[in-house]
PDB file of C-alpha atoms in Angstrom:
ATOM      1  CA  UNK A  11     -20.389  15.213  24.210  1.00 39.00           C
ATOM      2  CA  UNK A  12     -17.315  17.617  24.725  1.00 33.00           C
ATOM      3  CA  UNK A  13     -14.847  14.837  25.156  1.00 38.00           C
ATOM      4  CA  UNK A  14     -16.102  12.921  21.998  1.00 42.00           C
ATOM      5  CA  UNK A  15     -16.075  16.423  19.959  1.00 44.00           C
ATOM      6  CA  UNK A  16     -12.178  16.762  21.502  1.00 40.00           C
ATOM      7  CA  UNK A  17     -11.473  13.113  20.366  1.00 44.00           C
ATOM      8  CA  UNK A  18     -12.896  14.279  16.672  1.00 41.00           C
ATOM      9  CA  UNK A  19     -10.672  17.245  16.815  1.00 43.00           C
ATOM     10  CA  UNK A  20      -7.222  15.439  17.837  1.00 42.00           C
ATOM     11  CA  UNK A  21      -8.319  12.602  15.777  1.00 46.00           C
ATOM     12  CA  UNK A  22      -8.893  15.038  12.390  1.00 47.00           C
ATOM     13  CA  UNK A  23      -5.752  16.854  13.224  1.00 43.00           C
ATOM     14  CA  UNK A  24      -3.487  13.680  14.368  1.00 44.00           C
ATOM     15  CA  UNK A  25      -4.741  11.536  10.913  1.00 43.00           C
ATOM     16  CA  UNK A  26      -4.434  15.285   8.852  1.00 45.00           C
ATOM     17  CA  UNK A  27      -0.545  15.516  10.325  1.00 44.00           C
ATOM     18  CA  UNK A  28       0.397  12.039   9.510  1.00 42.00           C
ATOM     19  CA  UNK A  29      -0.603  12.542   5.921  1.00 42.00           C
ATOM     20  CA  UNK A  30       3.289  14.022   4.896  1.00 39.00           C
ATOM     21  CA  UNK A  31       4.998  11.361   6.519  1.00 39.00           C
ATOM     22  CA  UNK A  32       3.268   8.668   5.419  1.00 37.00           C
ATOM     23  CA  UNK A  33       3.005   9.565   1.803  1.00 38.00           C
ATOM     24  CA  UNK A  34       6.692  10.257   1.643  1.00 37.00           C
ATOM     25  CA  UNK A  35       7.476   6.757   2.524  1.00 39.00           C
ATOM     26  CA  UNK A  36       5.787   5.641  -0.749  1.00 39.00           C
ATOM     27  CA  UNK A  37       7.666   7.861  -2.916  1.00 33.00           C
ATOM     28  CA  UNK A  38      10.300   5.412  -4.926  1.00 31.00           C
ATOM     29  CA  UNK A  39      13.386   4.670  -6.556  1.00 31.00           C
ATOM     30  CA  UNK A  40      14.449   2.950  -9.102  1.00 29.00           C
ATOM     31  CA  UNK A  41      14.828  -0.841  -8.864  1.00 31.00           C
ATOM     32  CA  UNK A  42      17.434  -3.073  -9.613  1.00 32.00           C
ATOM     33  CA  UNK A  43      16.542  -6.565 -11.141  1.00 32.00           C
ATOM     34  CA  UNK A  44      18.205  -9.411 -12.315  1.00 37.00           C
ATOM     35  CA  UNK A  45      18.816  -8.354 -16.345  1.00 36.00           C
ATOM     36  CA  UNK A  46      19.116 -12.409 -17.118  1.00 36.00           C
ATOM     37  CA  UNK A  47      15.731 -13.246 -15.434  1.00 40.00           C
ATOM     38  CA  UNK A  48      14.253 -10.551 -17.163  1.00 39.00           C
ATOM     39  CA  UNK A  49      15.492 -11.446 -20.679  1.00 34.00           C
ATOM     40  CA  UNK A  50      14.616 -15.231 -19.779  1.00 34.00           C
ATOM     41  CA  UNK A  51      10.989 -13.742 -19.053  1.00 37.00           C
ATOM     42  CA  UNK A  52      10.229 -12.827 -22.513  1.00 39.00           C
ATOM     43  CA  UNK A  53       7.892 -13.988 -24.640  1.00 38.00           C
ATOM     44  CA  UNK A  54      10.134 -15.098 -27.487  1.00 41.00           C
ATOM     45  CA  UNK A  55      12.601 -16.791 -25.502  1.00 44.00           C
ATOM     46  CA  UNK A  56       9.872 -18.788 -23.871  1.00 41.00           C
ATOM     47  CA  UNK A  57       7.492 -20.647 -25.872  1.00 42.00           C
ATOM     48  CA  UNK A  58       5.073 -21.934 -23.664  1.00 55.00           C
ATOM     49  CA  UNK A  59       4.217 -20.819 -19.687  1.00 51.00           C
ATOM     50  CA  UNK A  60       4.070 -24.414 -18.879  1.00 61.00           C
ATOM     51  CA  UNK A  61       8.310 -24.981 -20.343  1.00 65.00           C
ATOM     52  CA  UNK A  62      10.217 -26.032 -17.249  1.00 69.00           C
ATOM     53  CA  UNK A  63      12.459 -22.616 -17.047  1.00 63.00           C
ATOM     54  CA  UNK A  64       8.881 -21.082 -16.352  1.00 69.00           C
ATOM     55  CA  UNK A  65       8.014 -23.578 -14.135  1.00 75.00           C
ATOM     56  CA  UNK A  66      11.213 -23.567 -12.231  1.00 76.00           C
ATOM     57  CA  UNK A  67      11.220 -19.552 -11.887  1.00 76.00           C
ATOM     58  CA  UNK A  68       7.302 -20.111 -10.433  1.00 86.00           C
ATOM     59  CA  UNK A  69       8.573 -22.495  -8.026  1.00 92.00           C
ATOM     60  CA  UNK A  70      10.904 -20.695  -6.591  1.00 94.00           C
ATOM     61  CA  UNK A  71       9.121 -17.729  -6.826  1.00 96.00           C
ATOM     62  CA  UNK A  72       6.378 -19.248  -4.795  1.00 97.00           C
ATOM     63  CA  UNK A  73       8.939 -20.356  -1.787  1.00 97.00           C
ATOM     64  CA  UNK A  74       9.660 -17.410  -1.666  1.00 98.00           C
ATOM     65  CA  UNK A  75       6.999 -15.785  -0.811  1.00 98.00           C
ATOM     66  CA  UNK A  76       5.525 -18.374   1.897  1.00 98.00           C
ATOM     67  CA  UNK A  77       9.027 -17.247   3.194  1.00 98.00           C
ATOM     68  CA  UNK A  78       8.270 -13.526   2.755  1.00 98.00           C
ATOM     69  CA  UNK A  79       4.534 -13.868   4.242  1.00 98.00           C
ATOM     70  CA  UNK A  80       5.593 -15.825   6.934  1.00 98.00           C
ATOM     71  CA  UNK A  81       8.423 -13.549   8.107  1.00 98.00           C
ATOM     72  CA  UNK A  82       6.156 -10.469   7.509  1.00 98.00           C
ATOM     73  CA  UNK A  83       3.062 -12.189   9.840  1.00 98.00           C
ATOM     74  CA  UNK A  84       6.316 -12.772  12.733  1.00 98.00           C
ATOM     75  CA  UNK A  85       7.283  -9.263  12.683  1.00 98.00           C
ATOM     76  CA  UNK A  86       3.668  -7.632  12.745  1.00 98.00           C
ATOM     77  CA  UNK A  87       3.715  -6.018   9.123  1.00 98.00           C
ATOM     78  CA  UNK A  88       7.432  -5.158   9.751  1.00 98.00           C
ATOM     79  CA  UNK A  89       6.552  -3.240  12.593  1.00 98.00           C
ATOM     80  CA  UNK A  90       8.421  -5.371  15.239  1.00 97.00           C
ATOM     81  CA  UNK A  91      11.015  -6.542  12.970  1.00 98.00           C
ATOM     82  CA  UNK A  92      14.922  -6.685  14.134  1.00 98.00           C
ATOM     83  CA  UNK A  93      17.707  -5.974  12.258  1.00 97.00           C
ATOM     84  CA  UNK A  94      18.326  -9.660  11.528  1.00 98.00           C
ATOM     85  CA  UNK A  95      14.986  -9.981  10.285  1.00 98.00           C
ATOM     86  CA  UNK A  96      14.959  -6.608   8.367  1.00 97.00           C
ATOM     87  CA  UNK A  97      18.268  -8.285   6.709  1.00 97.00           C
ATOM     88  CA  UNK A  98      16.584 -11.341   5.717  1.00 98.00           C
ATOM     89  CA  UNK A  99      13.772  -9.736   4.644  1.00 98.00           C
ATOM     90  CA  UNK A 100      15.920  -7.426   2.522  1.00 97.00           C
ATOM     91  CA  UNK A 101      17.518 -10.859   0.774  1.00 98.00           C
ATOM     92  CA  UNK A 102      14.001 -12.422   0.255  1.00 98.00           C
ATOM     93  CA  UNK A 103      12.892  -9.532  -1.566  1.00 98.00           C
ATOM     94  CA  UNK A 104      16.029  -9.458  -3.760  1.00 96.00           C
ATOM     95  CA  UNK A 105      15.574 -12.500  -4.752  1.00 97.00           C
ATOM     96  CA  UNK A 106      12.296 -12.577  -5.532  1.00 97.00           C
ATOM     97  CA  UNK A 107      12.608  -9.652  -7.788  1.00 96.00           C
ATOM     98  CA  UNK A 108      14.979 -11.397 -10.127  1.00 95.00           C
ATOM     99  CA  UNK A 109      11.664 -13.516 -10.877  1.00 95.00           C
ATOM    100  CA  UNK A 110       9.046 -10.910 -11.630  1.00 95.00           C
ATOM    101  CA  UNK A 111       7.086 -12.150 -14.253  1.00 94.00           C
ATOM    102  CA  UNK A 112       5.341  -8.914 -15.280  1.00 95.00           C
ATOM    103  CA  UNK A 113       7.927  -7.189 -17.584  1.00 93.00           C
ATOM    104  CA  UNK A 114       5.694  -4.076 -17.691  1.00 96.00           C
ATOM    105  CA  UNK A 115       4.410  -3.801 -14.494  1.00 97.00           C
ATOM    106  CA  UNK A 116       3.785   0.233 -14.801  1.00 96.00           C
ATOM    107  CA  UNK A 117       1.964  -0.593 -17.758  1.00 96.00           C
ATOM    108  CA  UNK A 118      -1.346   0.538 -16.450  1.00 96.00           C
ATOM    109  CA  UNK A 119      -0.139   4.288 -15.728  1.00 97.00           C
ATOM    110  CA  UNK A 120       1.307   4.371 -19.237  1.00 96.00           C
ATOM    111  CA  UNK A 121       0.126   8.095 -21.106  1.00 88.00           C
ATOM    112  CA  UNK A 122      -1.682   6.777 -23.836  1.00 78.00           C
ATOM    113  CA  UNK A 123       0.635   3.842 -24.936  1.00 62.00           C
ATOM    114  CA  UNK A 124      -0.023   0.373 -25.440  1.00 59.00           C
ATOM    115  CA  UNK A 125       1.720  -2.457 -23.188  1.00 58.00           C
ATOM    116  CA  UNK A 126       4.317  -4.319 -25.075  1.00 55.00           C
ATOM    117  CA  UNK A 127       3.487  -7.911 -26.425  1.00 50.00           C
ATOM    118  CA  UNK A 128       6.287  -8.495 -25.049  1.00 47.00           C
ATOM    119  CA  UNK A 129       4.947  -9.854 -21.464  1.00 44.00           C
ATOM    120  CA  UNK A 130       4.175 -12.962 -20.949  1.00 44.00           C
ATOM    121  CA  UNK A 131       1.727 -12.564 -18.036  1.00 49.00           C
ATOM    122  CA  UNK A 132       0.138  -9.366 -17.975  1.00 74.00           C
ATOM    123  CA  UNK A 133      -0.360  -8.539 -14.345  1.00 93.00           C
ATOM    124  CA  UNK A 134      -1.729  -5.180 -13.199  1.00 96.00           C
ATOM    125  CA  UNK A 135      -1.256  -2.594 -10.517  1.00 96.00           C
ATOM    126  CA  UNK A 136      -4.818  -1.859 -10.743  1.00 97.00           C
ATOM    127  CA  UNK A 137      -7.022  -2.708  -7.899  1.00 97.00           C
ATOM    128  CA  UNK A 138      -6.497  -2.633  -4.266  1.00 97.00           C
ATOM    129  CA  UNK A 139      -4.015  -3.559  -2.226  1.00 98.00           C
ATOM    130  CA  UNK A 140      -3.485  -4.364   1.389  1.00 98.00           C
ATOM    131  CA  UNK A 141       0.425  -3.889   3.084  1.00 98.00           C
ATOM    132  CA  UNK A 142       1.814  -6.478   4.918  1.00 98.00           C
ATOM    133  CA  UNK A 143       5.453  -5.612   5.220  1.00 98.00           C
ATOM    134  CA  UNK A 144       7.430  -2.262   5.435  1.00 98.00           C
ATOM    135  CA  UNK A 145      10.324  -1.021   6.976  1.00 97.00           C
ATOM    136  CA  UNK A 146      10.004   2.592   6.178  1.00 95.00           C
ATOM    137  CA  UNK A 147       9.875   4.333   9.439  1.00 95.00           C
ATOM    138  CA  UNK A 148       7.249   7.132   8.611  1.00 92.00           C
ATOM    139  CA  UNK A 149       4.633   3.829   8.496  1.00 96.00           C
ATOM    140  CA  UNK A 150       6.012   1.782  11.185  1.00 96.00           C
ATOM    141  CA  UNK A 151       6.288   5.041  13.774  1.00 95.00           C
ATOM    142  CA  UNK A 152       2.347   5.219  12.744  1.00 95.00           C
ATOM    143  CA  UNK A 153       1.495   2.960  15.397  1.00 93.00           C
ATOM    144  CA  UNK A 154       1.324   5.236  18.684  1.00 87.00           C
ATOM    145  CA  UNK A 155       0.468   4.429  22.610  1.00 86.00           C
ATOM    146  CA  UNK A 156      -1.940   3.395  24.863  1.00 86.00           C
ATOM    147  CA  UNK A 157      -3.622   6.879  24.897  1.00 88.00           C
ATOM    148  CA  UNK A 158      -2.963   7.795  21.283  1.00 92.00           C
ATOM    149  CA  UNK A 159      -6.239   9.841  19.666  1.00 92.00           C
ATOM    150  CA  UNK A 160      -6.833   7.277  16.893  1.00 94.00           C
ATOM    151  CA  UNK A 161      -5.500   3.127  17.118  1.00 95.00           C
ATOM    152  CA  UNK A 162      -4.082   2.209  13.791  1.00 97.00           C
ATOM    153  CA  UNK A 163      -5.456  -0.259  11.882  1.00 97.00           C
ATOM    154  CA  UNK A 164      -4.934  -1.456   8.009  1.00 98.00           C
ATOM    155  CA  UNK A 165      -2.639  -0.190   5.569  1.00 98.00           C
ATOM    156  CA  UNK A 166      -3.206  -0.093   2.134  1.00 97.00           C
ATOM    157  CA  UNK A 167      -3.511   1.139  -1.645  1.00 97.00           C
ATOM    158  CA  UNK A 168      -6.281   1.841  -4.292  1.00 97.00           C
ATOM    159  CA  UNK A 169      -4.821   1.784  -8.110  1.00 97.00           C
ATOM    160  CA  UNK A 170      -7.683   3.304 -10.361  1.00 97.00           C
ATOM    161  CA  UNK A 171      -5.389   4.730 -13.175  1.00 97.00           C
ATOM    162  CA  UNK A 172      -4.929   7.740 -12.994  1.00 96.00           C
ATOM    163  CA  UNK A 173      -5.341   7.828  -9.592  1.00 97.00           C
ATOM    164  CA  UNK A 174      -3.316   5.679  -6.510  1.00 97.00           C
ATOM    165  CA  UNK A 175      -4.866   6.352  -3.345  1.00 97.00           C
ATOM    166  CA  UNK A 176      -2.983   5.338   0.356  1.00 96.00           C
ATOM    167  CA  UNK A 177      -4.800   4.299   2.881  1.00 98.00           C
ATOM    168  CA  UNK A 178      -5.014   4.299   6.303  1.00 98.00           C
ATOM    169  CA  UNK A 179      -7.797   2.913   8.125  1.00 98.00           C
ATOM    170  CA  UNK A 180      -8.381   3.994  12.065  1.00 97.00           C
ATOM    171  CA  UNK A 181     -10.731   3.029  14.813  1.00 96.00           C
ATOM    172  CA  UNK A 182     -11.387   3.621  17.776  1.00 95.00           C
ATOM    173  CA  UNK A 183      -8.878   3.622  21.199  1.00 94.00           C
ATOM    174  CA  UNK A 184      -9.252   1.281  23.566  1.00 92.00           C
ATOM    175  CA  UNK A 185      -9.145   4.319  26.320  1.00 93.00           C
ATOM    176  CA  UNK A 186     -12.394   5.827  24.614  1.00 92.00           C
ATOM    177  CA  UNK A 187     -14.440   2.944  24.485  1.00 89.00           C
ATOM    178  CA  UNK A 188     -16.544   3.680  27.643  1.00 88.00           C
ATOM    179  CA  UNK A 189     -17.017   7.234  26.419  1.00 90.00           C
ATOM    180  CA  UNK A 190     -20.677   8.721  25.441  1.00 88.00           C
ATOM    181  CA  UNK A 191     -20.985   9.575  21.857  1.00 83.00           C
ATOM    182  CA  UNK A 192     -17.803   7.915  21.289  1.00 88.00           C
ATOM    183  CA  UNK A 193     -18.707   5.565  18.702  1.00 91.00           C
ATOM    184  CA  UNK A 194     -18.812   1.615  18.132  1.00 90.00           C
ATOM    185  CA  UNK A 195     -15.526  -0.594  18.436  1.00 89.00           C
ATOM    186  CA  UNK A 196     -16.330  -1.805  14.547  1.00 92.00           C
ATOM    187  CA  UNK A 197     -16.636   2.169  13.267  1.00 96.00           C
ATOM    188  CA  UNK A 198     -13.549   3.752  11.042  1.00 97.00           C
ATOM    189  CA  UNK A 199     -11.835   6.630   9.720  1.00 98.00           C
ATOM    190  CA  UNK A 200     -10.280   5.825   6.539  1.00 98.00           C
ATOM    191  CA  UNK A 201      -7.797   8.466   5.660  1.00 98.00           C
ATOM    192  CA  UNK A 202      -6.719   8.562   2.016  1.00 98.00           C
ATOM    193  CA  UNK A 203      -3.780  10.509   0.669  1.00 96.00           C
ATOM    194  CA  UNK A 204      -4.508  11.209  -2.942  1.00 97.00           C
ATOM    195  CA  UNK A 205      -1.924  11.084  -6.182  1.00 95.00           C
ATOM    196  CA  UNK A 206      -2.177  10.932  -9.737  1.00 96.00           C
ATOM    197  CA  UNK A 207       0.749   8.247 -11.428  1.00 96.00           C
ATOM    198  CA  UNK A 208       2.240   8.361 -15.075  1.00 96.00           C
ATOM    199  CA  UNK A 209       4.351   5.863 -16.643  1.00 96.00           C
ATOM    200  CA  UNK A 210       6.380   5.891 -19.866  1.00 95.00           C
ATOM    201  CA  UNK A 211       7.302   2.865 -21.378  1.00 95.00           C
ATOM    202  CA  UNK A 212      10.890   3.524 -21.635  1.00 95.00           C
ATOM    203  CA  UNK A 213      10.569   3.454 -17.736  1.00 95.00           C
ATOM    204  CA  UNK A 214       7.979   0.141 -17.461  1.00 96.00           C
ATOM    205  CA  UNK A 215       8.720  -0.417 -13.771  1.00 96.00           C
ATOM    206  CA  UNK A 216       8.624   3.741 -12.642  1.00 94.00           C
ATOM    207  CA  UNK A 217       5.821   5.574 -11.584  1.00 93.00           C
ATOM    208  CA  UNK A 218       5.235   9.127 -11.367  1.00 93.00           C
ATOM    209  CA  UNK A 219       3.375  10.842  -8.726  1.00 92.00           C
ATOM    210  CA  UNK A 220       1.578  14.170  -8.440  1.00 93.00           C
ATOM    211  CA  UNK A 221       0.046  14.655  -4.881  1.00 95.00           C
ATOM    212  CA  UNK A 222      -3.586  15.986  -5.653  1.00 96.00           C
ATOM    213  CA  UNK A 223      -5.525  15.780  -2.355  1.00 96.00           C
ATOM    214  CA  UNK A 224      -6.757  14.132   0.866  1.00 97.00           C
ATOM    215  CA  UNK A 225     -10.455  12.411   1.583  1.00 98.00           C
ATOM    216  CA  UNK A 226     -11.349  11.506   5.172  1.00 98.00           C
ATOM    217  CA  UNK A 227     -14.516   9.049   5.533  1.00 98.00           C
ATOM    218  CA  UNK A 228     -16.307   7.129   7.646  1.00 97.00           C
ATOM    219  CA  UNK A 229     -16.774   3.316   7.444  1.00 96.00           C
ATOM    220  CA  UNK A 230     -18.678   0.604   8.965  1.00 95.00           C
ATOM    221  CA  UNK A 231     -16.776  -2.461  10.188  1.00 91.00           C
ATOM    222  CA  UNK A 232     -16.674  -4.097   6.502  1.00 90.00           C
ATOM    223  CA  UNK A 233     -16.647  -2.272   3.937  1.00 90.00           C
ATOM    224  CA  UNK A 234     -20.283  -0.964   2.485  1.00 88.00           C
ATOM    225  CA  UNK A 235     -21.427  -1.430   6.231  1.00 92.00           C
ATOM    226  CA  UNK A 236     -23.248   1.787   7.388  1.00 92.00           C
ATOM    227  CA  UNK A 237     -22.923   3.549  10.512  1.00 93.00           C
ATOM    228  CA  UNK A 238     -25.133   3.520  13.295  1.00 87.00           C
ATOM    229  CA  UNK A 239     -25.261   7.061  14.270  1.00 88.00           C
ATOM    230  CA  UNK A 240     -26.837   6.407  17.683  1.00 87.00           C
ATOM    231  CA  UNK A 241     -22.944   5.860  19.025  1.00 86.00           C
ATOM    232  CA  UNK A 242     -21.816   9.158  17.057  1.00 91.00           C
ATOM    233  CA  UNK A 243     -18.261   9.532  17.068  1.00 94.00           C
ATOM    234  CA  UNK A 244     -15.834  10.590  14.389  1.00 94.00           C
ATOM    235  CA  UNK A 245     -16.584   7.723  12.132  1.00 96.00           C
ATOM    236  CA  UNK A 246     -20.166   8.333  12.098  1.00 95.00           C
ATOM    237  CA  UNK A 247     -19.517  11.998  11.822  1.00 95.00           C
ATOM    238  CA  UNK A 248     -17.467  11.448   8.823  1.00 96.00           C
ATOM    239  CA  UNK A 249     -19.837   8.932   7.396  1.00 96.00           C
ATOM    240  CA  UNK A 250     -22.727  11.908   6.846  1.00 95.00           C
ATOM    241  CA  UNK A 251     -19.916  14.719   6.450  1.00 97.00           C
ATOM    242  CA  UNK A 252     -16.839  13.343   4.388  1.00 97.00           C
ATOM    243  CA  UNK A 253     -13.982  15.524   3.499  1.00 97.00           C
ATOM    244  CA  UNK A 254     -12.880  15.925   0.449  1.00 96.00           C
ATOM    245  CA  UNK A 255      -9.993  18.316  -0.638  1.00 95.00           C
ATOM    246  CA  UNK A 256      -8.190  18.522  -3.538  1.00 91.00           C
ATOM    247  CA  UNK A 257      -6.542  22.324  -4.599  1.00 84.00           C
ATOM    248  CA  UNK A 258      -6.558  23.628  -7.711  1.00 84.00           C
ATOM    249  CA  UNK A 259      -2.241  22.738  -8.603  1.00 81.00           C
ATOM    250  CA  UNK A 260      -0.926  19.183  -8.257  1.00 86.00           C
ATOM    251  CA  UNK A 261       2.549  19.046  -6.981  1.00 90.00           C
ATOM    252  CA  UNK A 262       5.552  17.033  -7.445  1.00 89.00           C
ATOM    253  CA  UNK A 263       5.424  13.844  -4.791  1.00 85.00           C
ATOM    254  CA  UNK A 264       8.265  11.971  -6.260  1.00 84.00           C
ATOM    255  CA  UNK A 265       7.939   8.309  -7.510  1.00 89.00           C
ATOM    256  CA  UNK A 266       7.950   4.547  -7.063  1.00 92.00           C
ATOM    257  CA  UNK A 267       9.221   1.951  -8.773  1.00 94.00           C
ATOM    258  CA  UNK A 268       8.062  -1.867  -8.673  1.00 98.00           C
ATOM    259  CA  UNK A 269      10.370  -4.719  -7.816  1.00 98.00           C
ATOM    260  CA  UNK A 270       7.811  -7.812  -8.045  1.00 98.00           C
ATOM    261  CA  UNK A 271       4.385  -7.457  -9.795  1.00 98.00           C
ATOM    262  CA  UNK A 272       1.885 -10.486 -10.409  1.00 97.00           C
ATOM    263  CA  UNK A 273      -1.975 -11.281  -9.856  1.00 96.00           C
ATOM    264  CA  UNK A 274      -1.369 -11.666  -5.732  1.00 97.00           C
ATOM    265  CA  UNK A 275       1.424  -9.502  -4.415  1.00 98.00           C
ATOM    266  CA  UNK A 276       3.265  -6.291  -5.160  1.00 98.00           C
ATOM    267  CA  UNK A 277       6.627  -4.898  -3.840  1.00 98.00           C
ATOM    268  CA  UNK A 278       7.716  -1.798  -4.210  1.00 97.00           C
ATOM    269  CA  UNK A 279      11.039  -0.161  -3.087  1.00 90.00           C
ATOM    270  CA  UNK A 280      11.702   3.975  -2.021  1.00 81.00           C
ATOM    271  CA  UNK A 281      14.215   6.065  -3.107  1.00 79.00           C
ATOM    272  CA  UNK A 282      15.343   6.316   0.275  1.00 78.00           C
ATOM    273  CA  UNK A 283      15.780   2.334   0.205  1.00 83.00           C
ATOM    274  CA  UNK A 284      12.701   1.388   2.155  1.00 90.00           C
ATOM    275  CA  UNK A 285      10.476  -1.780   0.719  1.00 96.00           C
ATOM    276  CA  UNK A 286       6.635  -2.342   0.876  1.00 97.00           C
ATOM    277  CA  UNK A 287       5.022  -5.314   0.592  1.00 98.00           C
ATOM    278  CA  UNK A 288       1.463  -5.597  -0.756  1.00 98.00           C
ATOM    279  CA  UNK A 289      -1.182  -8.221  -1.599  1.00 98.00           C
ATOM    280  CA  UNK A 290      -4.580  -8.877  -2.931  1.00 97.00           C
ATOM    281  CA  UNK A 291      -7.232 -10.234  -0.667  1.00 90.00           C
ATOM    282  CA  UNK A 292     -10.339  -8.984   1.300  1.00 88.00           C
ATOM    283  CA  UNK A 293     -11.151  -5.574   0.215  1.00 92.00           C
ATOM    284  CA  UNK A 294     -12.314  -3.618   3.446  1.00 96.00           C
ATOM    285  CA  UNK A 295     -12.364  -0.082   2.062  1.00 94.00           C
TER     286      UNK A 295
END
């Protein structure tokens, strides 16, 4: 029982010491796109979503990212990328920003204002996202050794204007798993780094955050699975006891700005240069 209430402890600490280097890997810059594939975009210029400029810009838009997902599947979420890779990546994702088709993809952080009729395809940051490519070293340095306190597992994002929540989901190391009371290989810690995000609409692709808190929680193997407390462990400890702080100031945690916004992926760039790559799919937290 001591060594699982030791793993608890470095576990708590190791995910509550991460939280600053993660988060400031998700603070952004301001993008660059192709000005001529934006004014192309809009809705006057464009008559129909089925004329072949749209159809073209979908096309390749579409190559582009099988080329994106498949490179970001070789290199383990970025994580095992070389610098050749990292350098095609890098000219994927420019590309592939020229043909955004969300012209106000901040729109859903806006203070009070209404999203231009300008777009053509409203797509939304709301929702939740899962990361499948970065290069920013505070996420890929995440993933630690053999005897690490916590094994790394998804990465990823919860938009619920005003809020944006990062993720971090871990489970169990392989080291512990023939411990008592060390939990079951399916239990997780899902570590959440709170902000709030503002938008103006003079800025459509720039979001503002305010860091507001931190939540640690227990989860099941899928998400809404319960714990089976019989194994214990910090997971199932979290699961009856989740933490929840959030101080009474907000500060300043810098910003993002999007480079590629519609219904299935997101990317995202820092103001230290760093990308992220996000999609839709199987919700797990």
């Amino acid at each position: 029982m001591l060594i699982s209430g030791q793993w608890l402890l470095l576990t708590t600490v190791l995910i509550t010491s991460l939280c600053s280097s993660f988060h400031a890997c998700w603070a952004f810059s301001v993008v660059r796109c192709n000005s001529n594939c934006k004014s192309v975009l809009r809705a006057e210029n464009i008559p129909s979503p089925e004329s072949p400029v749209v159809e073209s810009l979908n096309n390749k838009a579409d190559t582009l990212k099988d080329d994106l997902i498949a490179l970001a599947d070789k290199t383990r979420r970025g994580f095992s990328a070389s610098k050749d890779e990292r350098s095609t990546m890098k000219q994927i994702i420019n590309e592939l920003s020229s043909c955004s088709p969300t012209e106000e993809p901040a729109a859903a952080y806006y203070k009070g204002e209404e999203i231009s009729g300008s777009n053509i395809a409203i797509s939304t940051l709301s929702g939740k996202w899962t990361l499948i490519y970065t290069d920013a070293p505070g996420i890929t340095s995440l993933e630690g050794g053999p005897l690490s306190p916590a094994k790394l597992g998804r990465i990823g994002q919860e938009c619920s204007p005003p809020y944006i929540k990062n993720v971090i989901e871990w489970t169990r190391p392989d080291w512990a798993s023939s411990l008592p009371f060390s939990g079951s290989e399916g239990d997780r810690v899902l570590q959440k780094v709170c902000c709030k995000g503002t938008a103006e609409k003079s800025k459509p692709t720039t979001v503002d955050l305010k860091l507001v808190g931190l939540e640690l929680s227990g989860a099941g193997k899928n998400a809404g699975d319960k714990i089976d407390n019989t194994n214990g462990g910090p997971a199932a400890f979290l699961q009856n006891f989740p933490v929840a702080l959030e101080g009474p100031l907000s500060l300043t945690f810098g910003k993002f700005d999007i480079l590629y916004l519609d219904d299935e992926m997101r990317i995202t760039r820092t103001y230290q240069g760093y990308t992220a790559v996000n999609v839709r799919g199987e919700e797990w937290f």
